[in-house]
Coordinates of C-alpha atoms in Angstrom, one line a residue:
M1 CA -49.0 -37.9 82.5
A2 CA -51.0 -37.4 79.4
S3 CA -50.9 -40.2 76.8
T4 CA -49.0 -39.7 73.5
Y5 CA -52.1 -40.7 71.5
P6 CA -55.6 -39.3 72.0
W7 CA -57.2 -42.7 72.5
G8 CA -54.8 -43.5 75.3
D9 CA -56.5 -41.3 77.9
L10 CA -60.0 -42.7 77.3
P11 CA -61.4 -45.1 79.9
I12 CA -60.8 -48.8 79.2
A13 CA -64.5 -49.4 80.0
L14 CA -65.5 -47.8 76.7
R15 CA -64.1 -50.9 74.9
E16 CA -66.8 -53.2 76.4
L17 CA -69.4 -50.5 76.1
L18 CA -68.9 -50.0 72.3
R19 CA -67.8 -53.5 71.1
P20 CA -71.2 -55.2 71.1
G21 CA -72.6 -52.6 68.7
L22 CA -69.7 -52.8 66.2
P23 CA -71.4 -55.1 63.6
G24 CA -74.3 -52.7 63.3
V25 CA -71.9 -49.7 63.0
V26 CA -70.0 -51.5 60.2
E27 CA -73.2 -51.9 58.2
E28 CA -74.2 -48.3 58.8
V29 CA -70.8 -47.0 57.6
I30 CA -70.8 -49.2 54.5
A31 CA -74.3 -48.1 53.6
A32 CA -73.5 -44.4 54.1
V33 CA -70.3 -44.7 52.1
R34 CA -72.2 -46.3 49.1
A35 CA -74.9 -43.7 49.3
E36 CA -72.7 -40.6 49.6
V37 CA -69.6 -41.5 47.6
M38 CA -70.5 -42.0 43.9
E39 CA -67.5 -44.1 43.1
Y40 CA -68.5 -46.7 45.7
D41 CA -72.1 -47.0 44.6
Q42 CA -71.7 -50.5 43.3
P43 CA -72.4 -54.1 44.4
L44 CA -70.1 -55.4 47.2
E45 CA -68.6 -58.1 45.0
G46 CA -65.1 -59.4 44.2
E47 CA -62.1 -57.5 45.4
F48 CA -64.1 -54.3 45.9
G49 CA -66.6 -55.8 48.2
L50 CA -64.0 -57.7 50.2
L51 CA -61.8 -54.7 50.7
I52 CA -64.6 -52.4 51.8
S53 CA -66.2 -54.9 54.2
Q54 CA -62.8 -55.9 55.6
G55 CA -61.5 -52.4 55.7
V56 CA -64.4 -51.0 57.7
T57 CA -64.5 -54.0 60.1
V58 CA -60.8 -54.0 60.8
A59 CA -60.7 -50.2 61.2
L60 CA -63.6 -50.1 63.8
E61 CA -62.5 -53.2 65.8
Q62 CA -58.9 -51.9 65.9
F63 CA -60.0 -48.5 67.1
V64 CA -62.1 -49.8 69.9
G65 CA -59.2 -52.1 70.9
L66 CA -56.9 -49.1 71.2
L67 CA -59.1 -47.3 73.7
G68 CA -57.2 -46.8 77.0
R69 CA -53.9 -47.9 75.4
D70 CA -51.1 -45.5 74.9
E71 CA -49.8 -47.1 71.7
D72 CA -49.8 -46.4 68.0
V73 CA -52.1 -48.1 65.5
P74 CA -50.7 -51.6 65.3
D75 CA -52.0 -52.5 61.8
L76 CA -52.0 -50.1 58.9
V77 CA -51.6 -52.9 56.2
T78 CA -55.3 -53.0 55.4
S79 CA -55.4 -49.2 54.9
A80 CA -52.3 -49.3 52.7
G81 CA -54.0 -52.1 50.7
L82 CA -57.0 -49.9 50.2
G83 CA -54.8 -47.2 48.7
R84 CA -53.2 -49.8 46.3
A85 CA -56.6 -51.1 45.4
E86 CA -57.8 -47.6 44.4
H87 CA -54.7 -47.3 42.2
R88 CA -55.4 -50.6 40.5
A89 CA -59.1 -49.6 40.0
G90 CA -58.0 -46.5 38.2
R91 CA -59.6 -44.2 40.8
T92 CA -58.0 -41.2 42.5
L93 CA -57.6 -40.9 46.3
D94 CA -60.5 -38.4 46.4
A95 CA -63.1 -41.1 46.7
L96 CA -61.3 -43.0 49.4
Q97 CA -60.7 -39.8 51.4
S98 CA -64.4 -39.0 51.1
A99 CA -65.2 -42.5 52.3
Y100 CA -63.0 -42.0 55.4
R101 CA -64.7 -38.8 56.2
V102 CA -68.2 -40.3 55.9
G103 CA -67.1 -43.4 57.9
A104 CA -65.7 -41.2 60.7
R105 CA -68.9 -39.2 60.9
V106 CA -71.2 -42.2 61.0
A107 CA -69.0 -44.1 63.5
W108 CA -68.9 -41.0 65.8
R109 CA -72.7 -40.6 65.6
A110 CA -73.3 -44.2 66.5
M111 CA -70.8 -44.2 69.4
A112 CA -72.3 -40.9 70.7
Q113 CA -75.7 -42.5 70.8
V114 CA -74.3 -45.4 72.8
G115 CA -72.5 -43.1 75.1
A116 CA -75.5 -40.9 75.7
A117 CA -77.7 -43.9 76.4
E118 CA -75.2 -45.2 79.0
G119 CA -74.6 -41.8 80.6
V120 CA -71.0 -41.4 79.6
E121 CA -69.7 -37.9 80.6
S122 CA -69.7 -35.3 77.9
T123 CA -66.0 -34.6 78.3
T124 CA -65.2 -38.2 77.7
M125 CA -67.3 -38.2 74.6
Y126 CA -65.5 -35.1 73.3
R127 CA -62.2 -36.9 73.8
L128 CA -63.6 -39.9 72.0
A129 CA -64.5 -37.7 69.0
E130 CA -61.0 -36.3 68.9
A131 CA -59.6 -39.9 69.0
I132 CA -61.8 -41.1 66.2
F133 CA -60.8 -38.3 63.8
A134 CA -57.1 -38.6 64.8
Y135 CA -57.3 -42.4 64.1
I136 CA -59.0 -41.8 60.7
D137 CA -56.1 -39.4 59.8
R138 CA -53.6 -42.2 60.5
L139 CA -55.6 -44.7 58.3
A140 CA -55.9 -42.1 55.5
A141 CA -52.1 -41.4 55.6
A142 CA -51.5 -45.1 55.3
S143 CA -53.8 -45.3 52.2
V144 CA -52.0 -42.4 50.6
A145 CA -48.7 -44.2 51.1
G146 CA -50.1 -47.4 49.6
F147 CA -51.5 -45.4 46.6
T148 CA -48.1 -43.6 46.2
E149 CA -46.2 -46.8 46.3
A150 CA -48.4 -48.4 43.6
E151 CA -48.0 -45.3 41.4
A152 CA -44.2 -45.4 41.9
M153 CA -44.1 -49.1 40.9
R154 CA -46.2 -48.5 37.9
A155 CA -44.2 -45.5 36.8
G156 CA -40.9 -47.4 37.3
A157 CA -42.2 -50.4 35.3
L158 CA -43.5 -48.1 32.6
Q159 CA -40.2 -46.2 32.4
A160 CA -38.3 -49.4 32.1
R161 CA -40.5 -50.4 29.1
R162 CA -40.0 -47.0 27.5
H163 CA -36.3 -47.4 28.0
A164 CA -36.4 -50.7 26.2
L165 CA -38.4 -49.2 23.3
L166 CA -36.0 -46.3 22.8
E167 CA -33.0 -48.6 23.2
L168 CA -34.5 -50.8 20.4
L169 CA -35.0 -47.8 18.2
A170 CA -31.4 -46.6 18.8
S171 CA -29.9 -49.9 17.7
A172 CA -27.7 -49.8 14.6
T173 CA -29.8 -52.2 12.7
R174 CA -33.4 -51.4 11.7
P175 CA -35.7 -53.0 14.3
D176 CA -38.5 -55.4 13.4
R177 CA -41.7 -53.5 13.0
A178 CA -43.8 -56.0 15.0
E179 CA -41.3 -55.8 17.8
V180 CA -41.5 -52.0 17.8
V181 CA -45.4 -52.2 17.9
R182 CA -45.2 -54.7 20.8
R183 CA -42.8 -52.6 22.9
A184 CA -44.8 -49.4 22.1
E185 CA -47.9 -50.9 23.5
G186 CA -46.1 -52.0 26.7
A187 CA -44.6 -48.5 27.0
G188 CA -48.1 -46.8 27.0
W189 CA -47.4 -45.4 23.5
S190 CA -50.2 -47.1 21.6
P191 CA -51.4 -46.3 19.1
P192 CA -48.1 -44.7 18.1
P193 CA -48.3 -41.2 16.7
R194 CA -48.3 -40.8 12.9
Q195 CA -45.0 -38.9 12.9
V196 CA -42.2 -38.5 15.3
A197 CA -38.7 -36.9 15.7
A198 CA -35.9 -37.9 18.0
L199 CA -34.2 -35.4 20.2
A200 CA -30.7 -36.1 21.5
V201 CA -29.8 -34.0 24.6
G202 CA -27.2 -34.0 27.4
V203 CA -29.4 -34.2 30.5
S204 CA -29.3 -36.6 33.4
D205 CA -33.1 -37.1 33.5
P206 CA -34.5 -37.2 30.0
A207 CA -37.7 -38.8 31.3
A208 CA -38.4 -35.6 33.3
L209 CA -37.5 -33.5 30.3
A210 CA -40.0 -35.4 28.2
R211 CA -42.8 -34.5 30.6
R212 CA -42.1 -30.8 29.8
M213 CA -42.1 -31.6 26.0
P214 CA -45.2 -31.7 23.8
S215 CA -47.7 -34.2 25.1
G216 CA -47.0 -37.9 24.3
S217 CA -43.2 -37.4 24.4
I218 CA -41.1 -40.2 26.1
G219 CA -37.5 -40.1 27.1
T220 CA -34.7 -42.1 28.6
A221 CA -31.0 -42.1 29.2
L222 CA -28.8 -43.9 26.7
D223 CA -25.2 -43.6 27.8
P224 CA -23.7 -41.1 27.1
V225 CA -26.7 -39.1 25.9
G226 CA -30.4 -38.5 26.7
L227 CA -33.0 -39.3 24.1
V228 CA -36.5 -38.0 23.8
L229 CA -39.0 -39.1 21.2
I230 CA -41.5 -36.3 20.3
P231 CA -44.8 -37.0 18.6
D232 CA -46.1 -34.7 15.8
P233 CA -43.0 -32.4 16.1
D234 CA -44.2 -30.1 13.3
G235 CA -47.6 -29.4 14.8
P236 CA -48.7 -25.9 15.8
G237 CA -46.7 -24.6 18.7
R238 CA -44.7 -27.8 19.2
A239 CA -41.4 -26.4 18.1
A240 CA -41.7 -23.5 20.6
R241 CA -42.6 -25.9 23.4
V242 CA -39.5 -28.0 22.6
R243 CA -37.3 -24.9 22.9
A244 CA -39.0 -23.8 26.1
A245 CA -38.6 -27.2 27.7
L246 CA -34.9 -27.3 26.8
R247 CA -34.1 -24.0 28.6
D248 CA -31.1 -23.3 26.4
R249 CA -29.6 -26.8 26.9
P250 CA -27.7 -28.1 23.8
A251 CA -29.7 -30.6 21.8
V252 CA -30.0 -32.1 18.3
L253 CA -33.4 -32.7 16.7
G254 CA -33.5 -35.5 14.1
P255 CA -35.8 -35.5 11.0
T256 CA -39.5 -35.9 11.2
V257 CA -40.4 -39.4 10.1
A258 CA -43.2 -41.9 10.2
W259 CA -43.4 -43.6 13.6
D260 CA -42.3 -47.0 12.2
D261 CA -39.1 -45.3 10.9
A262 CA -38.4 -43.6 14.2
G263 CA -35.0 -45.5 14.4
A264 CA -33.8 -43.4 11.5
S265 CA -34.5 -40.2 13.3
V266 CA -32.9 -41.5 16.5
Q267 CA -29.7 -42.6 14.7
R268 CA -29.4 -39.2 13.0
A269 CA -30.0 -37.3 16.2
L270 CA -27.4 -39.4 18.0
L271 CA -24.9 -38.8 15.2
G272 CA -25.6 -35.1 15.2
W273 CA -25.1 -35.0 19.0
S274 CA -21.5 -36.2 18.8
V275 CA -20.8 -33.3 16.4
H276 CA -22.9 -30.7 18.1
A277 CA -21.4 -31.4 21.5
A278 CA -18.0 -30.6 20.1
G279 CA -19.2 -27.3 18.6
G280 CA -19.2 -28.6 15.0
L281 CA -22.8 -28.0 14.0
S282 CA -24.4 -24.8 15.0
D283 CA -24.0 -21.7 17.3
D284 CA -27.7 -22.3 18.2
T285 CA -28.2 -24.5 21.2
L286 CA -30.9 -26.5 19.3
A287 CA -29.4 -27.9 16.0
R288 CA -31.7 -29.5 13.5
T289 CA -30.0 -32.3 11.5
D290 CA -31.9 -31.4 8.4
D291 CA -29.9 -28.1 8.3
H292 CA -26.5 -29.9 8.6
L293 CA -26.6 -32.9 6.2
I294 CA -23.1 -32.4 4.8
A295 CA -21.6 -32.2 8.3
L296 CA -23.5 -35.3 9.3
L297 CA -22.4 -37.1 6.1
L298 CA -18.8 -36.3 7.0
A299 CA -19.3 -37.4 10.6
A300 CA -20.9 -40.7 9.6
N301 CA -17.5 -42.2 8.6
P302 CA -14.7 -40.6 10.6
R303 CA -12.0 -42.7 9.0
L304 CA -13.1 -41.9 5.5
T305 CA -13.3 -38.2 6.4
A306 CA -9.9 -38.2 7.9
D307 CA -8.5 -39.8 4.7
L308 CA -10.3 -37.1 2.7
I309 CA -8.7 -34.3 4.8
A310 CA -5.3 -35.9 4.6
R311 CA -5.5 -36.4 0.8
R312 CA -6.6 -32.9 0.0
L313 CA -4.8 -30.9 2.7
R314 CA -1.6 -32.8 3.2
A315 CA 0.3 -30.7 0.7
L316 CA -0.1 -27.7 3.1
E317 CA 1.7 -29.5 5.9
E318 CA 5.2 -28.1 4.9
M319 CA 4.0 -24.5 4.9
A320 CA 4.9 -22.2 7.7
P321 CA 1.8 -21.7 10.0
G322 CA 1.2 -18.1 8.8
A323 CA 1.4 -19.1 5.1
R324 CA -0.8 -22.2 5.7
E325 CA -3.5 -20.0 7.3
R326 CA -3.4 -17.6 4.4
A327 CA -3.5 -20.5 1.9
I328 CA -6.6 -22.0 3.6
A329 CA -8.3 -18.7 3.9
T330 CA -7.7 -18.0 0.2
L331 CA -9.0 -21.5 -0.8
R332 CA -12.2 -20.9 1.2
A333 CA -12.8 -17.5 -0.3
W334 CA -12.1 -18.6 -3.8
L335 CA -14.4 -21.7 -3.5
D336 CA -17.1 -19.6 -1.8
A337 CA -16.8 -17.1 -4.7
H338 CA -17.1 -20.0 -7.3
G339 CA -13.7 -19.1 -8.7
D340 CA -14.3 -15.3 -9.0
V341 CA -11.0 -13.7 -8.1
S342 CA -12.4 -10.3 -7.5
A343 CA -15.2 -11.6 -5.2
A344 CA -12.6 -13.6 -3.3
A345 CA -10.4 -10.6 -2.9
E346 CA -13.3 -8.6 -1.5
M347 CA -14.0 -11.3 1.0
L348 CA -10.3 -11.3 2.1
H349 CA -9.9 -7.5 2.0
V350 CA -6.9 -7.8 -0.3
H351 CA -6.1 -6.8 -3.9
P352 CA -7.2 -9.3 -6.6
Q353 CA -3.6 -9.6 -7.7
T354 CA -2.8 -10.9 -4.3
V355 CA -5.4 -13.6 -4.7
R356 CA -3.9 -14.6 -8.1
Y357 CA -0.5 -14.8 -6.6
R358 CA -1.7 -17.0 -3.7
L359 CA -3.6 -19.2 -6.1
S360 CA -0.5 -19.6 -8.2
G361 CA 1.4 -20.8 -5.1
L362 CA -1.5 -23.2 -4.3
R363 CA -1.4 -24.7 -7.8
E364 CA 2.3 -25.5 -7.2
A365 CA 1.5 -27.0 -3.8
I366 CA -1.7 -29.0 -4.5
G367 CA -1.7 -29.3 -8.3
D368 CA -3.8 -27.8 -11.1
A369 CA -6.3 -30.7 -10.9
A370 CA -7.3 -29.9 -7.3
L371 CA -8.5 -26.4 -8.5
D372 CA -9.7 -27.2 -12.0
D373 CA -11.4 -30.6 -11.7
P374 CA -15.0 -30.3 -10.4
T375 CA -14.8 -33.5 -8.3
A376 CA -11.5 -32.5 -6.8
R377 CA -12.8 -29.0 -6.0
L378 CA -15.8 -30.6 -4.2
E379 CA -13.4 -32.8 -2.2
L380 CA -11.3 -29.9 -1.3
A381 CA -14.3 -27.9 -0.1
L382 CA -15.5 -30.9 2.0
A383 CA -12.0 -31.4 3.4
L384 CA -11.9 -27.8 4.5
Q385 CA -15.3 -28.0 6.2
A386 CA -14.5 -31.3 7.8
A387 CA -11.2 -30.0 9.1
T388 CA -13.0 -27.2 10.8
A389 CA -15.9 -29.2 12.2
F390 CA -14.1 -32.4 13.4
S391 CA -11.0 -33.3 15.3
A392 CA -10.1 -35.9 12.7
R393 CA -7.9 -33.5 10.7
S394 CA -4.5 -33.8 9.1
P395 CA -1.5 -32.5 11.0
G396 CA -1.1 -29.8 8.3
A397 CA -4.7 -28.6 8.6
G398 CA -4.2 -28.0 12.3
D399 CA -5.0 -24.4 13.4
G400 CA -5.0 -23.2 9.9
A401 CA -8.1 -25.2 9.1
S402 CA -10.1 -23.0 11.4
A403 CA -8.8 -19.8 10.0
S404 CA -11.4 -17.4 8.7
H405 CA -11.2 -15.1 5.7
G406 CA -8.6 -12.5 6.8
S407 CA -6.7 -9.6 5.5
D408 CA -3.1 -10.6 6.5
T409 CA -0.9 -10.0 3.5
S410 CA 2.4 -10.9 5.2
D411 CA 4.8 -12.5 2.7
D412 CA 2.6 -11.6 -0.2
P413 CA 4.1 -9.5 -3.1
P414 CA 3.0 -6.0 -3.7
P415 CA -0.3 -6.2 -5.6
G416 CA 0.6 -4.8 -9.0
N417 CA -2.0 -4.1 -11.5
A418 CA -5.1 -6.3 -11.5

């Protein structure tokens, strides 16, 4: 029955035939690799010299020891170590793969010479060639695995440091500048970009999203939101790339700030996310905090905002739902029209006299001061906006707070002459 491995069908006698010449083959392989692979054209010193010498020696001795044995390669640790060493040295696997190919070619040539001198049958030598290259494939695969493992460990450690940096920037208190610099260096973010902006987004893998963002972006998950820090967000083409990377996912972009003030952008983006996720910022999936400062101001202190809503809209609680909706729609139109009754009437699609009648009722309900005093009018406008945007609304604001300018004139008197 044929062996599972190509070296298993070879004569055991080949071991004793090839083993005496191994030291010379090791030297030939090392010399050829240094001559043909540019990255390895360096003195055989330190870790590099040890790994190359040890790697070639172990590989050849192990191969010869496998001849005539139907068993897998017993030791791939050295080959995996070569892959990890390449990663530490900052080289790609290309150089190591080239070295394997050169080594296989030189080893086969040397063994073929021995076989020819000893009269080994040609069919046996063909099988030996097949075995050499199959064996080298196993060693190369082990090196790839070692390299990949080292890269995964590096990436994991780097991502952990980036998480720590973004967690520091997201803290409620302004972080120490020296600590930010130290963590930025550890996160591979040094020197920091001149300007940055924070992006809050609801994705499960912000680190993967960051890799699609403008170069230099870093991301992490900060329960319950993902956070990405984007360098030079206002540079040419950067905004378009951010949108393309998001693929219509809801997100909030904080203000552009100097890198050492990145925490301010992070805090604002996180605040904006809590409002945007509830539909209170923008119909656009990507909301910019700079475009929604009043909404964010109201969201910054929910208790104070709730008190403002209650103070300015409580008087509407006792109204019937339809009347309350009309009162709120009228207030909005009148405030938007800066007190111009005719303009408000046009917005509402009613007669100006109807607006005057409704305003008269509102004066009785909320008082003249609420409509005449500039500060009170500002509070009223903010209360109406807050009641629409946030769930912290007075019982009376309820559904009516979200009513739009309408044309329902139920329960209004006939418009008389304007």
